[in-house]
């Protein structure tokens, strides 16, 4: 799998590991809301930390870091507060900041046998000193991409809130609407009328807020050449294209299309020992919102464009097989993964970098004039 601990997470990790190999200090940080555990190690004497504190107040962290003159590599888990730390470190000289994948570093931490904040910070130093950066480092999004991703997640939060309001309103109207047995509509009390009116007001406000966000997303999409291109893929609409654009940020950080699929959780779980190989469900790692949007788009294609399903999967997409719900759901997941492959090659094709075994993708679909050509 492309996100294996044995493979590089993205091309720039080579430079990050070189920075760690030539640094004067390796600094591990375990971040918390009010305090930070810190461990400072000299690469030439890694056995004994130069400086170690279990609870250093966050307000004193930058002052402590400035005590160590020379090239510094600072590593922390890509969890609580790491983006804020990244922004704050611009005030510290000669710093290379490296966030590490928390799921993978947990294996290093467990191997120590003891779990506390001081050891967590020291293990992060140990990972940097022993070549762990190549497989543990996490890509740092640009500020624009980070804000775009937050906007997509905020819209999703509002949509969920609107759904909750609709469900409450539906339940309320069922209790105070026409009686299904007598057909009579009882008169509401003043309190019930107030609740009903407030529900409707909340629903209207939710619709207005979502509409404002979608207008903003549409305006941002117009100035970006990638988002309209991704929308030419069947099953990827304006919201999905927007979320993909700002989550991925730079397509070159993925080695190939399977790497992108694994990053978003579409890699297949596998257990193999000896002659026994068991393949399971998809890994479901990565961004759950994007995975949900891609699956929803694939479901729409399943029901509205059966010709595309048959084109992608001639043997698996036959009408008789698609009657089985379990089989159809597997095809939907495969279709979502196929769309990610198209995203990868279309995006790289826009940059003139499409290479490899797939040099040309050209699909002409019924009822649409879209012709998708990459590298041709």
Coordinates of C-alpha atoms in Angstrom, one line a residue, residues 134-296:
X134 CA 11.0 9.3 5.1
X135 CA 8.0 7.2 6.1
X136 CA 6.6 9.2 9.0
X137 CA 6.7 12.9 7.8
X138 CA 3.3 14.5 7.0
X139 CA 2.9 17.0 4.1
X140 CA 2.4 20.6 5.3
X141 CA -0.4 22.2 3.4
X142 CA -0.1 25.8 2.3
X143 CA -2.2 28.3 4.2
X144 CA -4.6 28.8 1.3
X145 CA -5.2 25.0 1.0
X146 CA -5.7 24.7 4.7
X147 CA -8.3 27.5 4.7
X148 CA -10.1 26.0 1.7
X149 CA -10.3 22.6 3.4
X150 CA -11.7 24.3 6.6
X151 CA -14.4 26.0 4.4
X152 CA -15.4 22.6 2.9
X153 CA -15.6 21.0 6.4
X154 CA -17.6 24.0 7.8
X155 CA -20.1 23.6 5.0
X156 CA -20.4 19.9 5.8
X157 CA -21.0 20.8 9.5
X158 CA -23.8 23.2 8.5
X159 CA -25.4 20.6 6.3
X160 CA -25.4 18.1 9.2
X161 CA -27.0 20.7 11.5
X162 CA -29.6 21.5 8.8
X163 CA -30.5 17.8 8.6
X164 CA -30.9 17.6 12.4
X165 CA -33.2 20.6 12.3
X166 CA -35.3 19.0 9.5
X167 CA -35.6 15.8 11.5
X168 CA -36.7 17.6 14.6
X169 CA -39.2 19.7 12.6
X170 CA -40.6 16.6 10.9
X171 CA -41.1 14.9 14.2
X172 CA -42.7 18.0 15.7
X173 CA -45.1 18.3 12.7
X174 CA -46.0 14.6 13.0
X175 CA -47.0 15.2 16.7
X176 CA -48.9 18.4 16.1
X177 CA -50.2 17.9 12.6
X178 CA -53.2 16.0 11.3
X179 CA -54.0 12.9 13.4
X180 CA -53.5 9.9 11.1
X181 CA -56.4 8.0 12.8
X182 CA -59.0 10.8 12.9
X183 CA -57.8 13.3 10.4
X184 CA -58.3 16.1 12.9
X185 CA -55.7 18.9 13.4
X186 CA -55.6 19.9 17.1
X187 CA -55.0 23.5 18.0
X188 CA -51.5 24.2 19.1
X189 CA -50.7 25.9 22.4
X190 CA -48.7 29.1 22.5
X191 CA -45.6 27.2 23.5
X192 CA -46.0 24.6 20.7
X193 CA -46.5 27.5 18.2
X194 CA -43.4 29.2 19.4
X195 CA -41.3 26.0 19.0
X196 CA -42.7 25.4 15.6
X197 CA -42.0 28.9 14.4
X198 CA -38.4 28.8 15.9
X199 CA -37.7 25.5 14.1
X200 CA -38.7 27.0 10.8
X201 CA -36.7 30.1 11.5
X202 CA -33.6 28.0 12.3
X203 CA -34.1 26.0 9.1
X204 CA -34.3 29.2 7.0
X205 CA -31.1 30.6 8.6
X206 CA -29.3 27.3 7.9
X207 CA -30.3 27.4 4.3
X208 CA -29.1 31.0 4.0
X209 CA -25.7 30.3 5.7
X210 CA -25.1 27.3 3.4
X211 CA -26.0 29.3 0.4
X212 CA -23.5 32.0 1.3
X213 CA -20.7 29.5 1.7
X214 CA -21.5 27.8 -1.6
X215 CA -21.5 31.2 -3.3
X216 CA -18.0 31.8 -1.8
X217 CA -16.8 28.4 -2.9
X218 CA -18.2 29.1 -6.4
X219 CA -16.3 32.4 -6.6
X220 CA -13.1 30.7 -5.4
X221 CA -13.5 28.0 -8.0
X222 CA -13.8 30.4 -10.9
X223 CA -10.2 31.7 -10.3
X224 CA -8.8 28.2 -10.1
X225 CA -8.1 26.2 -13.3
X226 CA -8.1 22.8 -11.6
X227 CA -11.6 22.8 -10.0
X228 CA -13.5 23.2 -13.3
X229 CA -11.3 20.4 -14.8
X230 CA -12.1 18.0 -12.0
X231 CA -15.8 18.7 -12.5
X232 CA -15.6 17.2 -16.0
X233 CA -15.3 13.7 -14.3
X234 CA -18.7 12.1 -13.9
X235 CA -19.6 11.8 -10.3
X236 CA -17.5 14.8 -9.2
X237 CA -19.5 17.9 -8.7
X238 CA -18.5 21.4 -7.6
X239 CA -18.4 20.6 -3.8
X240 CA -16.3 17.4 -4.3
X241 CA -14.0 19.2 -6.8
X242 CA -13.5 22.1 -4.4
X243 CA -12.7 19.7 -1.4
X244 CA -10.3 17.7 -3.5
X245 CA -8.5 20.7 -4.8
X246 CA -7.8 22.2 -1.4
X247 CA -7.1 18.9 0.4
X248 CA -4.6 17.6 -2.1
X249 CA -3.0 21.1 -2.6
X250 CA -0.1 19.8 -4.8
X251 CA -0.6 16.7 -6.9
X252 CA 3.1 16.1 -7.2
X253 CA 3.3 14.9 -3.6
X254 CA 1.8 11.6 -4.7
X255 CA 3.9 9.1 -6.5
X256 CA 1.1 7.6 -8.5
X257 CA -2.7 7.2 -8.5
X258 CA -2.7 4.3 -6.1
X259 CA -0.8 6.5 -3.6
X260 CA -3.6 9.1 -3.8
X261 CA -6.2 6.4 -3.4
X262 CA -4.5 5.1 -0.3
X263 CA -4.1 8.6 1.1
X264 CA -7.9 9.0 1.1
X265 CA -8.6 5.6 2.5
X266 CA -9.4 3.6 -0.6
X267 CA -6.5 1.1 -0.2
X268 CA -7.5 -2.5 0.5
X269 CA -6.6 -4.1 3.8
X270 CA -4.6 -7.2 3.5
X271 CA -3.4 -10.0 5.8
X272 CA -0.9 -12.5 4.4
X273 CA 1.1 -15.2 6.0
X274 CA 2.7 -18.1 4.1
X275 CA 0.3 -19.3 1.4
X276 CA -2.7 -17.6 3.0
X277 CA -3.7 -14.2 1.7
X278 CA -6.9 -12.4 2.9
X279 CA -8.0 -9.1 1.4
X280 CA -10.5 -7.2 3.4
X281 CA -12.4 -3.9 3.2
X282 CA -10.9 -0.5 2.3
X283 CA -8.6 1.0 5.0
X284 CA -10.8 4.1 5.6
X285 CA -7.8 6.2 6.6
X286 CA -7.5 9.9 5.6
X287 CA -10.2 12.5 5.2
X288 CA -13.7 11.0 5.9
X289 CA -15.5 13.9 4.2
X290 CA -13.8 13.4 0.9
X291 CA -14.4 9.7 1.0
X292 CA -18.1 10.4 1.7
X293 CA -18.4 12.8 -1.2
X294 CA -16.6 10.5 -3.6
X295 CA -18.9 7.6 -2.6
X296 CA -22.0 9.8 -2.9

